[in-house]
XYZ file of C-alpha atoms in Angstrom:
603
model
C -0.694 32.121 39.102
C 2.565 31.304 40.888
C 5.890 29.683 39.973
C 7.590 27.178 42.193
C 11.142 25.906 41.755
C 12.072 22.300 42.569
C 14.934 19.963 41.925
C 13.049 18.438 38.993
C 12.310 21.751 37.179
C 9.560 24.392 37.446
C 5.967 24.140 38.378
C 3.539 26.711 37.006
C 0.451 26.814 39.236
C -2.807 28.245 37.824
C -5.410 28.835 40.536
C -9.000 28.862 39.476
C -12.281 29.954 41.035
C -14.227 26.916 40.270
C -13.806 23.332 39.143
C -15.147 24.140 35.657
C -12.601 26.831 35.260
C -9.908 24.385 36.340
C -10.986 21.966 33.713
C -11.032 24.707 31.068
C -7.672 25.847 32.166
C -6.302 22.253 31.818
C -7.708 22.005 28.251
C -6.215 25.423 27.267
C -2.834 24.522 28.754
C -2.802 21.296 26.750
C -3.629 23.153 23.538
C -1.119 25.981 24.097
C 1.714 23.783 25.129
C 1.153 21.288 22.271
C 0.326 23.922 19.646
C 3.832 24.658 18.225
C 4.372 21.349 16.343
C 4.092 19.192 19.440
C 7.676 20.061 20.266
C 6.930 23.495 21.601
C 8.777 26.367 22.962
C 8.415 24.564 26.325
C 8.468 21.020 27.289
C 5.613 19.916 29.598
C 6.496 17.206 32.231
C 3.104 16.987 33.821
C -0.315 18.613 33.739
C -2.029 17.935 37.064
C -5.586 18.796 38.059
C -6.280 18.960 41.803
C -10.006 19.129 42.647
C -9.603 19.904 46.215
C -7.860 23.316 45.872
C -9.009 23.935 42.316
C -5.856 24.565 40.658
C -3.846 23.227 37.641
C -0.175 22.512 37.946
C 2.070 22.335 34.846
C 5.618 21.090 35.298
C 8.022 22.586 32.726
C 11.623 21.784 32.018
C 14.106 21.001 29.276
C 16.237 17.919 28.892
C 19.916 18.183 28.303
C 22.005 15.158 27.341
C 24.736 14.197 29.743
C 28.079 12.643 28.913
C 29.193 9.482 30.632
C 26.481 7.312 32.269
C 23.016 7.542 30.698
C 21.302 10.067 32.981
C 18.800 12.851 32.414
C 18.301 16.144 34.140
C 15.645 18.887 34.032
C 17.074 22.380 33.806
C 15.035 25.482 34.264
C 13.897 27.599 31.314
C 13.992 31.409 31.450
C 11.477 33.051 34.001
C 10.253 36.590 34.481
C 8.662 37.314 37.820
C 4.999 36.805 37.435
C 4.816 34.977 34.194
C 6.720 32.153 32.333
C 9.123 33.130 29.505
C 9.627 30.310 26.988
C 13.151 28.974 26.377
C 15.258 31.527 24.547
C 16.487 28.734 22.177
C 13.649 26.998 20.258
C 14.301 23.270 20.294
C 12.990 21.422 17.211
C 12.490 17.942 18.461
C 10.130 15.030 18.396
C 6.624 15.042 19.797
C 6.822 14.498 23.615
C 4.606 12.289 25.620
C 2.728 14.141 28.367
C 1.519 12.466 31.525
C -2.077 13.578 32.453
C -3.259 13.227 36.079
C -6.689 13.782 37.650
C -6.338 12.707 41.257
C -7.197 14.590 44.391
C -4.433 12.849 46.249
C -1.799 13.191 43.540
C 1.343 15.143 44.488
C 2.002 18.484 42.993
C 5.725 17.753 42.732
C 6.709 17.375 39.109
C 8.077 14.031 37.928
C 10.312 13.314 35.040
C 8.963 11.722 31.843
C 11.160 10.372 29.039
C 10.991 12.242 25.777
C 9.681 9.827 23.080
C 8.369 9.846 19.548
C 4.816 8.724 20.595
C 3.279 9.910 17.294
C 4.413 11.244 13.922
C 4.345 15.146 14.212
C 1.642 16.292 11.795
C 3.686 19.210 10.453
C 6.352 16.685 9.441
C 3.808 14.476 7.766
C 2.283 17.563 5.956
C 5.690 18.676 4.797
C 6.336 15.272 3.335
C 2.791 15.305 1.748
C 3.648 18.661 0.063
C 7.098 17.488 -1.303
C 5.779 14.187 -2.605
C 2.550 15.635 -4.084
C 4.767 18.074 -6.041
C 6.852 15.095 -7.265
C 3.718 13.338 -8.467
C 2.445 16.498 -10.128
C 5.758 17.160 -11.989
C 5.822 13.385 -13.032
C 2.501 13.643 -14.596
C 3.648 16.691 -16.509
C 6.705 14.812 -17.737
C 4.484 11.965 -18.937
C 2.405 14.414 -20.934
C 5.314 16.125 -22.509
C 7.063 12.871 -23.305
C 3.882 11.484 -25.008
C 3.385 14.574 -27.032
C 6.944 14.650 -28.279
C 7.115 10.888 -29.067
C 3.742 10.326 -30.575
C 2.791 13.778 -32.005
C 5.785 15.974 -32.694
C 8.258 13.354 -34.016
C 5.757 11.477 -36.197
C 4.551 14.715 -37.816
C 8.077 15.772 -38.610
C 9.241 12.358 -39.638
C 6.452 11.781 -42.123
C 6.870 15.174 -43.645
C 10.627 14.495 -44.322
C 10.109 10.939 -45.452
C 7.630 11.980 -48.099
C 10.512 12.896 -50.389
C 13.041 10.285 -49.214
C 14.334 7.915 -51.817
C 15.093 4.868 -49.733
C 16.138 3.506 -46.411
C 14.288 3.359 -43.168
C 12.283 6.616 -43.795
C 10.960 5.288 -47.017
C 9.760 2.104 -45.363
C 7.978 4.076 -42.660
C 6.537 6.382 -45.340
C 5.042 3.390 -47.122
C 3.922 1.689 -43.835
C 3.300 4.412 -41.159
C 2.014 1.860 -38.692
C 5.590 0.366 -38.370
C 6.430 3.453 -36.332
C 4.619 1.878 -33.432
C 6.756 -1.336 -33.101
C 9.856 0.754 -33.894
C 9.269 3.155 -30.931
C 8.229 0.320 -28.594
C 11.270 -1.713 -29.358
C 13.683 1.234 -29.095
C 12.082 2.299 -25.822
C 12.422 -1.234 -24.528
C 16.063 -1.399 -25.658
C 16.815 1.864 -23.794
C 15.041 0.620 -20.605
C 16.764 -2.709 -20.840
C 20.258 -1.193 -21.098
C 19.710 1.249 -18.271
C 18.088 -1.282 -15.990
C 20.488 -4.106 -16.639
C 23.816 -2.306 -16.729
C 23.418 0.841 -14.679
C 20.510 0.107 -12.187
C 20.348 -3.682 -11.774
C 18.956 -3.473 -8.361
C 16.503 -0.604 -8.746
C 13.833 -0.272 -6.128
C 10.211 -1.193 -6.991
C 6.835 -1.214 -5.265
C 7.645 -4.859 -4.188
C 10.182 -3.401 -1.795
C 7.610 -0.988 -0.350
C 5.049 -3.754 0.191
C 7.543 -6.386 1.301
C 9.286 -4.167 3.893
C 6.202 -2.521 5.395
C 4.204 -5.682 5.553
C 6.889 -7.519 7.561
C 5.559 -7.487 11.178
C 8.296 -9.816 12.544
C 11.460 -7.820 11.879
C 11.879 -4.848 14.159
C 14.750 -3.615 11.978
C 12.827 -3.814 8.774
C 13.199 -0.202 7.857
C 16.898 -0.636 7.659
C 16.307 -2.654 4.531
C 14.336 0.106 2.829
C 16.310 1.413 -0.166
C 17.881 4.892 -0.153
C 16.450 7.680 -2.182
C 19.775 8.991 -3.331
C 20.501 5.789 -5.194
C 16.955 4.800 -6.441
C 14.668 7.787 -6.815
C 15.881 9.209 -10.157
C 16.252 5.766 -11.839
C 12.767 4.761 -10.727
C 11.149 7.833 -12.084
C 13.105 8.119 -15.325
C 12.790 4.500 -16.328
C 9.116 4.436 -15.515
C 8.504 7.460 -17.673
C 10.342 5.956 -20.505
C 8.484 2.705 -20.246
C 5.134 4.385 -20.127
C 5.546 6.810 -23.062
C 7.137 4.220 -25.204
C 3.662 2.469 -25.468
C 3.990 -0.356 -22.880
C 0.741 -1.327 -21.073
C 2.127 -0.364 -17.728
C 1.200 2.595 -15.648
C 3.066 4.965 -13.381
C 1.071 4.214 -10.215
C 3.506 1.656 -8.736
C 6.601 3.793 -9.441
C 4.748 6.689 -7.763
C 4.295 4.558 -4.639
C 7.993 3.630 -4.767
C 9.108 7.167 -5.205
C 6.879 8.437 -2.430
C 8.125 5.776 0.000
C 11.716 6.485 -0.853
C 11.277 10.271 -0.316
C 9.355 9.713 2.985
C 11.913 7.427 4.446
C 14.745 9.646 3.418
C 13.143 12.705 5.036
C 12.369 10.708 8.170
C 15.993 9.683 8.462
C 17.099 13.323 8.084
C 14.608 14.497 10.610
C 15.807 11.950 13.142
C 19.348 13.080 12.662
C 18.297 16.689 13.261
C 16.400 16.193 16.425
C 19.182 13.865 17.768
C 21.663 16.583 17.226
C 19.354 18.881 19.169
C 19.434 16.603 22.217
C 16.388 14.342 21.718
C 16.684 10.674 22.665
C 15.262 8.597 19.927
C 15.302 4.860 20.308
C 15.524 2.434 17.334
C 11.809 1.362 17.543
C 10.759 4.999 17.506
C 12.971 5.754 14.601
C 11.619 2.764 12.654
C 8.041 3.803 13.542
C 8.616 7.306 12.159
C 10.242 6.073 9.019
C 7.319 3.595 8.464
C 4.814 6.426 9.000
C 6.514 8.834 6.635
C 6.872 6.071 3.910
C 2.982 5.877 3.882
C 2.774 9.656 3.821
C 5.144 9.902 0.878
C 3.246 7.260 -1.102
C -0.017 8.967 -0.299
C 1.369 12.308 -1.348
C 2.828 11.067 -4.751
C -0.381 9.298 -5.697
C -2.464 12.320 -4.757
C -0.226 14.572 -6.828
C -0.303 12.357 -9.775
C -3.969 11.257 -9.830
C -5.169 14.626 -8.646
C -7.831 13.088 -6.479
C -8.074 13.169 -2.646
C -8.268 10.258 -0.319
C -7.257 7.631 -2.890
C -3.536 7.989 -2.073
C -3.528 7.186 1.644
C -6.173 4.388 1.375
C -4.273 2.660 -1.536
C -0.905 2.998 0.191
C -2.248 1.588 3.407
C -4.188 -1.242 1.795
C -1.299 -2.311 -0.370
C 0.629 -3.751 2.613
C -2.185 -6.043 3.725
C -2.271 -9.624 2.517
C -6.046 -9.510 1.928
C -8.791 -7.086 2.099
C -8.426 -4.570 4.917
C -5.589 -2.610 6.572
C -2.859 -4.187 8.664
C -2.260 -3.085 12.272
C 0.917 -1.387 11.417
C -0.762 0.589 8.577
C -3.783 1.486 10.652
C -1.729 3.456 13.259
C -0.497 5.712 10.387
C -3.914 6.583 9.068
C -3.911 10.081 10.508
C -0.524 11.040 9.189
C -1.241 9.595 5.720
C -4.563 11.493 5.481
C -2.917 14.751 6.515
C -0.139 14.364 3.964
C -2.650 13.622 1.283
C -4.969 16.585 2.125
C -2.179 19.124 2.512
C -0.622 17.837 -0.748
C -3.877 18.249 -2.625
C -4.451 21.651 -1.106
C -0.953 22.667 -2.277
C -1.593 21.406 -5.873
C -5.107 22.795 -6.155
C -4.561 26.187 -4.568
C -1.132 27.159 -5.887
C -0.442 25.128 -9.008
C -3.873 24.626 -10.446
C -6.061 27.373 -8.955
C -8.294 27.616 -12.033
C -8.523 23.924 -12.795
C -12.068 22.437 -12.433
C -12.647 19.842 -9.740
C -14.301 16.484 -10.313
C -13.903 13.462 -12.499
C -14.505 13.308 -16.254
C -15.172 9.694 -17.096
C -18.761 9.067 -18.199
C -20.259 5.557 -17.657
C -23.587 6.413 -19.103
C -24.783 6.907 -22.635
C -25.258 10.579 -23.446
C -28.482 12.196 -22.250
C -29.727 9.132 -20.440
C -31.338 8.701 -16.934
C -31.192 5.216 -15.665
C -32.368 3.027 -12.784
C -31.041 -0.085 -11.205
C -32.902 -2.610 -9.039
C -31.317 -4.149 -5.899
C -31.416 -7.721 -7.305
C -29.608 -6.521 -10.446
C -26.994 -4.790 -8.410
C -26.419 -7.852 -6.267
C -26.279 -10.293 -9.095
C -23.979 -8.150 -11.269
C -21.686 -7.492 -8.271
C -21.374 -11.227 -7.488
C -20.933 -12.286 -11.126
C -18.354 -9.570 -11.731
C -16.547 -10.426 -8.537
C -16.261 -14.038 -9.718
C -15.244 -12.963 -13.148
C -12.669 -10.476 -11.951
C -11.120 -13.085 -9.604
C -10.729 -15.438 -12.539
C -9.091 -12.806 -14.649
C -6.771 -11.699 -11.849
C -5.756 -15.250 -10.921
C -5.227 -15.985 -14.673
C -3.042 -12.889 -14.903
C -0.850 -13.950 -11.980
C -0.434 -17.505 -13.276
C 0.338 -16.377 -16.815
C 2.924 -13.855 -15.594
C 4.557 -16.532 -13.411
C 4.617 -18.988 -16.336
C 6.083 -16.485 -18.764
C 8.747 -15.477 -16.310
C 9.755 -19.151 -15.890
C 9.977 -19.430 -19.627
C 11.880 -16.153 -20.346
C 14.128 -16.054 -17.355
C 15.330 -19.723 -17.264
C 18.676 -19.211 -15.693
C 19.728 -17.705 -12.308
C 19.857 -13.862 -12.626
C 23.509 -13.738 -11.118
C 24.760 -16.238 -13.622
C 22.980 -14.818 -16.790
C 25.024 -12.408 -18.843
C 23.892 -8.887 -19.185
C 23.869 -9.186 -23.033
C 21.423 -12.132 -22.748
C 19.110 -10.200 -20.294
C 19.111 -7.141 -22.617
C 18.320 -9.303 -25.651
C 15.507 -11.023 -23.856
C 13.868 -7.682 -22.935
C 14.214 -6.422 -26.497
C 12.492 -9.402 -27.844
C 9.640 -8.883 -25.317
C 9.462 -5.215 -26.354
C 9.357 -6.217 -30.022
C 6.439 -8.666 -29.367
C 4.569 -5.976 -27.532
C 5.297 -3.460 -30.341
C 3.879 -5.854 -33.029
C 0.830 -6.587 -30.875
C 0.219 -2.811 -30.443
C 0.445 -2.309 -34.183
C -2.407 -4.795 -34.625
C -4.369 -3.361 -31.608
C -3.202 0.238 -31.067
C -6.042 0.839 -28.628
C -4.193 -1.455 -26.032
C -1.168 0.885 -25.954
C -0.169 2.764 -22.830
C -1.419 2.530 -19.391
C -5.025 3.226 -20.212
C -5.862 6.288 -18.103
C -5.773 8.750 -21.067
C -7.921 6.505 -23.246
C -10.220 5.180 -20.530
C -13.338 6.860 -21.918
C -12.845 4.998 -25.174
C -12.980 1.556 -23.551
C -15.747 2.551 -21.093
C -18.353 3.194 -23.746
C -17.202 0.416 -26.156
C -15.250 2.834 -28.395
C -18.198 5.068 -29.035
C -15.587 7.708 -28.146
C -12.972 7.396 -30.822
C -9.464 6.396 -29.670
C -8.023 9.260 -31.597
C -10.197 11.742 -29.711
C -8.730 10.834 -26.261
C -5.491 12.218 -24.744
C -3.576 9.052 -25.686
C -5.069 8.820 -29.100
C -2.766 8.235 -32.191
C -2.945 9.892 -35.593
C -5.019 8.002 -38.027
C -1.950 7.150 -40.244
C -0.418 5.124 -37.290
C -3.461 2.962 -36.819
C -4.019 1.879 -40.485
C -2.955 -1.725 -39.749
C -5.367 -2.244 -36.836
C -7.289 -5.422 -36.846
C -10.162 -3.770 -34.895
C -10.666 -0.100 -35.873
C -9.954 1.922 -32.644
C -12.118 4.967 -33.752
C -15.446 3.165 -34.207
C -17.724 1.140 -31.870
C -17.305 -2.550 -31.573
C -19.223 -4.346 -34.256
C -19.620 -7.495 -32.228
C -18.661 -9.196 -28.992
C -15.839 -10.992 -30.798
C -14.176 -7.767 -31.721
C -14.300 -6.527 -28.103
C -12.976 -9.915 -26.940
C -10.098 -9.669 -29.371
C -9.115 -6.237 -28.017
C -9.486 -7.485 -24.385
C -7.328 -10.478 -24.931
C -4.719 -8.317 -26.758
C -4.728 -5.926 -23.794
C -4.357 -8.758 -21.392
C -1.418 -10.179 -23.439
C 0.331 -6.713 -23.505
C 0.066 -6.330 -19.710
C 1.340 -9.849 -19.016
C 4.226 -9.617 -21.487
C 5.428 -6.260 -20.006
C 5.214 -7.555 -16.462
C 6.839 -10.864 -17.266
C 9.615 -8.897 -19.007
C 10.396 -7.101 -15.789
C 9.730 -3.643 -17.212
C 9.067 -1.016 -14.562
C 5.515 0.027 -14.145
C 2.146 -0.498 -12.408
C -0.995 -2.329 -13.399
C -3.768 -0.193 -11.806
C -5.243 1.512 -14.819
C -4.072 -1.113 -17.330
C -6.095 -3.830 -15.544
C -9.063 -1.529 -15.094
C -9.039 -0.727 -18.806
C -8.820 -4.466 -19.584
C -11.773 -5.099 -17.270
C -13.826 -2.478 -19.056
C -13.070 -4.148 -22.507
C -13.935 -7.595 -21.272
C -17.114 -6.358 -19.623
C -18.247 -4.750 -22.913
C -17.589 -7.956 -24.726
C -19.736 -9.866 -22.237
C -22.532 -7.241 -22.481
C -22.389 -7.393 -26.347
C -22.679 -11.228 -26.184
C -25.524 -11.259 -23.818
C -27.503 -8.407 -25.405
C -29.669 -10.744 -27.518
C -30.850 -12.660 -24.427
C -31.322 -9.753 -21.892
C -34.811 -8.972 -21.149
C -36.330 -5.784 -22.435
C -37.268 -4.886 -18.946
C -33.658 -4.829 -17.792
C -32.696 -1.673 -15.973
C -30.788 0.852 -18.106
C -28.005 1.150 -15.485
C -27.072 -2.476 -15.732
C -24.497 -2.037 -18.449
C -22.499 0.840 -16.639
C -22.833 -1.035 -13.390
C -21.418 -4.212 -14.940
C -18.530 -2.252 -16.505
C -17.604 -0.481 -13.396
C -17.861 -3.600 -11.267
C -15.808 -5.661 -13.584
C -13.121 -3.031 -13.675
C -12.932 -3.005 -9.836
C -12.935 -6.827 -9.612
C -10.210 -7.204 -12.216
C -7.842 -4.888 -10.265
C -8.510 -5.921 -6.633
C -7.986 -9.562 -7.387
C -4.316 -8.553 -7.883
C -3.659 -5.588 -5.649
C -5.935 -6.537 -2.750
C -7.073 -2.870 -2.520
C -10.816 -3.015 -2.691
C -11.655 0.227 -1.014
C -9.163 2.281 -2.720
C -10.144 0.908 -6.098
C -13.802 1.853 -5.505
C -12.597 5.337 -4.572
C -10.566 5.593 -7.746
C -13.632 4.776 -9.844
C -15.899 7.057 -7.807
C -13.680 10.178 -7.722
C -12.736 9.961 -11.411
C -16.342 9.549 -12.599
C -18.132 12.500 -14.052
C -20.743 14.436 -12.196
C -23.473 12.734 -14.428
C -22.647 9.292 -13.096
C -25.226 8.046 -10.545
C -22.747 6.837 -8.051
C -25.374 6.204 -5.348
C -26.920 3.532 -7.539
C -23.699 1.967 -8.979
C -21.345 1.898 -6.002
C -23.137 -0.821 -3.906
C -22.713 -3.364 -6.681
C -19.061 -2.159 -7.269
C -18.226 -2.540 -3.641
C -19.718 -6.058 -3.645
C -17.773 -7.037 -6.668
C -14.545 -5.515 -5.324
C -14.491 -7.365 -1.974
C -15.876 -10.605 -3.530
C -12.990 -10.679 -6.077
C -10.378 -10.413 -3.251
C -11.994 -13.253 -1.313
C -12.430 -15.536 -4.314
C -8.925 -14.813 -5.640
C -7.603 -15.657 -2.164
C -9.297 -19.033 -2.363
C -8.229 -19.670 -5.950
C -4.620 -18.857 -5.094
C -4.349 -21.465 -2.312
């Protein structure tokens, strides 16, 4: 080895005995220099392989920012006789681009290359994944605690005290315990309406995430992304309050919003830090890093909340596409989003839940059954469910649009805050009365999903979102016994559909992933019960679970345009007894068919 000084910096020459050793030396130098986070203890300017004299030349230097005209110099790092000593001050900066040459006639003199953010540093993406997965994990714990307090602890204490009450509200609740449901839903809606209208009128939502990241024409689009310091806490608190109050809205969309806010905020801080350390980051490079870490943050929060791998990055990347697939801007952030999700999952599983069992727990099959499914049945059920899900999704969109035009008739800026609050309270009261008649439609559906999957063969009270029997006395369809007919299942399905559309039209914060999938499962069971007299006895035993799973996927993808992520959610949350190899082909067909048909219906 030898060290040569030049006006451009330092050249480290490694002489090799053979061409194969030279190639190996080149690969080793690439790995060693790039190992420490891509911003190393040294800054490579060029790695050159010269076949004629069998040597590898590495040009090393460090950039210092000059005052005055925009110029760049290379200054030598510390050296020690026969070896290279890395820079005494570790520079934490962006990933540098390295020029690779393999020419016999190329000059060994080092040339200068501009420092750029050519790719998102994986350690930065992983750090964002850990932070956001922890946020999603803690959010799920808050939901569980809030549900337990509001629907278990308080009702138990309240009815114990109201037993001896002489009059007033407590006596009314004691005589009619089911009135506790509309009371809590309405009060929760009132609290959300006041906070959202008066204190957080322009709170960020998943629409901001999708609208900004899907804009391919504006180079400064990331400047429009909301700041976490103003929006993160309101998004999480109001979505928790909405979900635990009994609204049929889930926390998935708020998790995407929160992850995007945290990712962009950390990206901006990282850019400020490396700029202070002397890095030259252009506006396009800064926007690219913010966009990448927005996807990483969304992937991390979804992973931490759902506790399943791969779903987070695929869902976040598919969300910003206008149809099935991934946009070009999202595709380039695939590696960073996957890294953030996997590291976040590792952090949660290894440190916070080391003894928790892996795998899903939703069972799509009747107990102790082994089924089969033919190819023609899979294709026909997939196509039929795709069409049905597209109709459900398009109807949902048009109904929400119609209700919004009826509820919010005036311009938002001209409408008084008292009027907006009153309208939201009336919507909440309507949802509360509907939930009293159909308590199995409450909440976002994940905790009670097993109940709707098997047609209420699993009692609603036995699920994690189940209510005490005294609160469900006024139910029109008993939530703790199987459906007696297709009409009963259809009533529950239409009630769930109405609860989701009312909450969405009322502009309450929340997502529709699990609510729509639960609604799809209920409607699928009503169809199966209606067709049971005409189905052939030779029908495969897996047709029913295949139809339920396919209709769930189709109902969701017609709205979210996330076919692959939806199939992954269903597959990774299913129990080990579910024959996924037989069910998933039809589910995939239904998922993508629903997207394509709903695109056509929406034109």
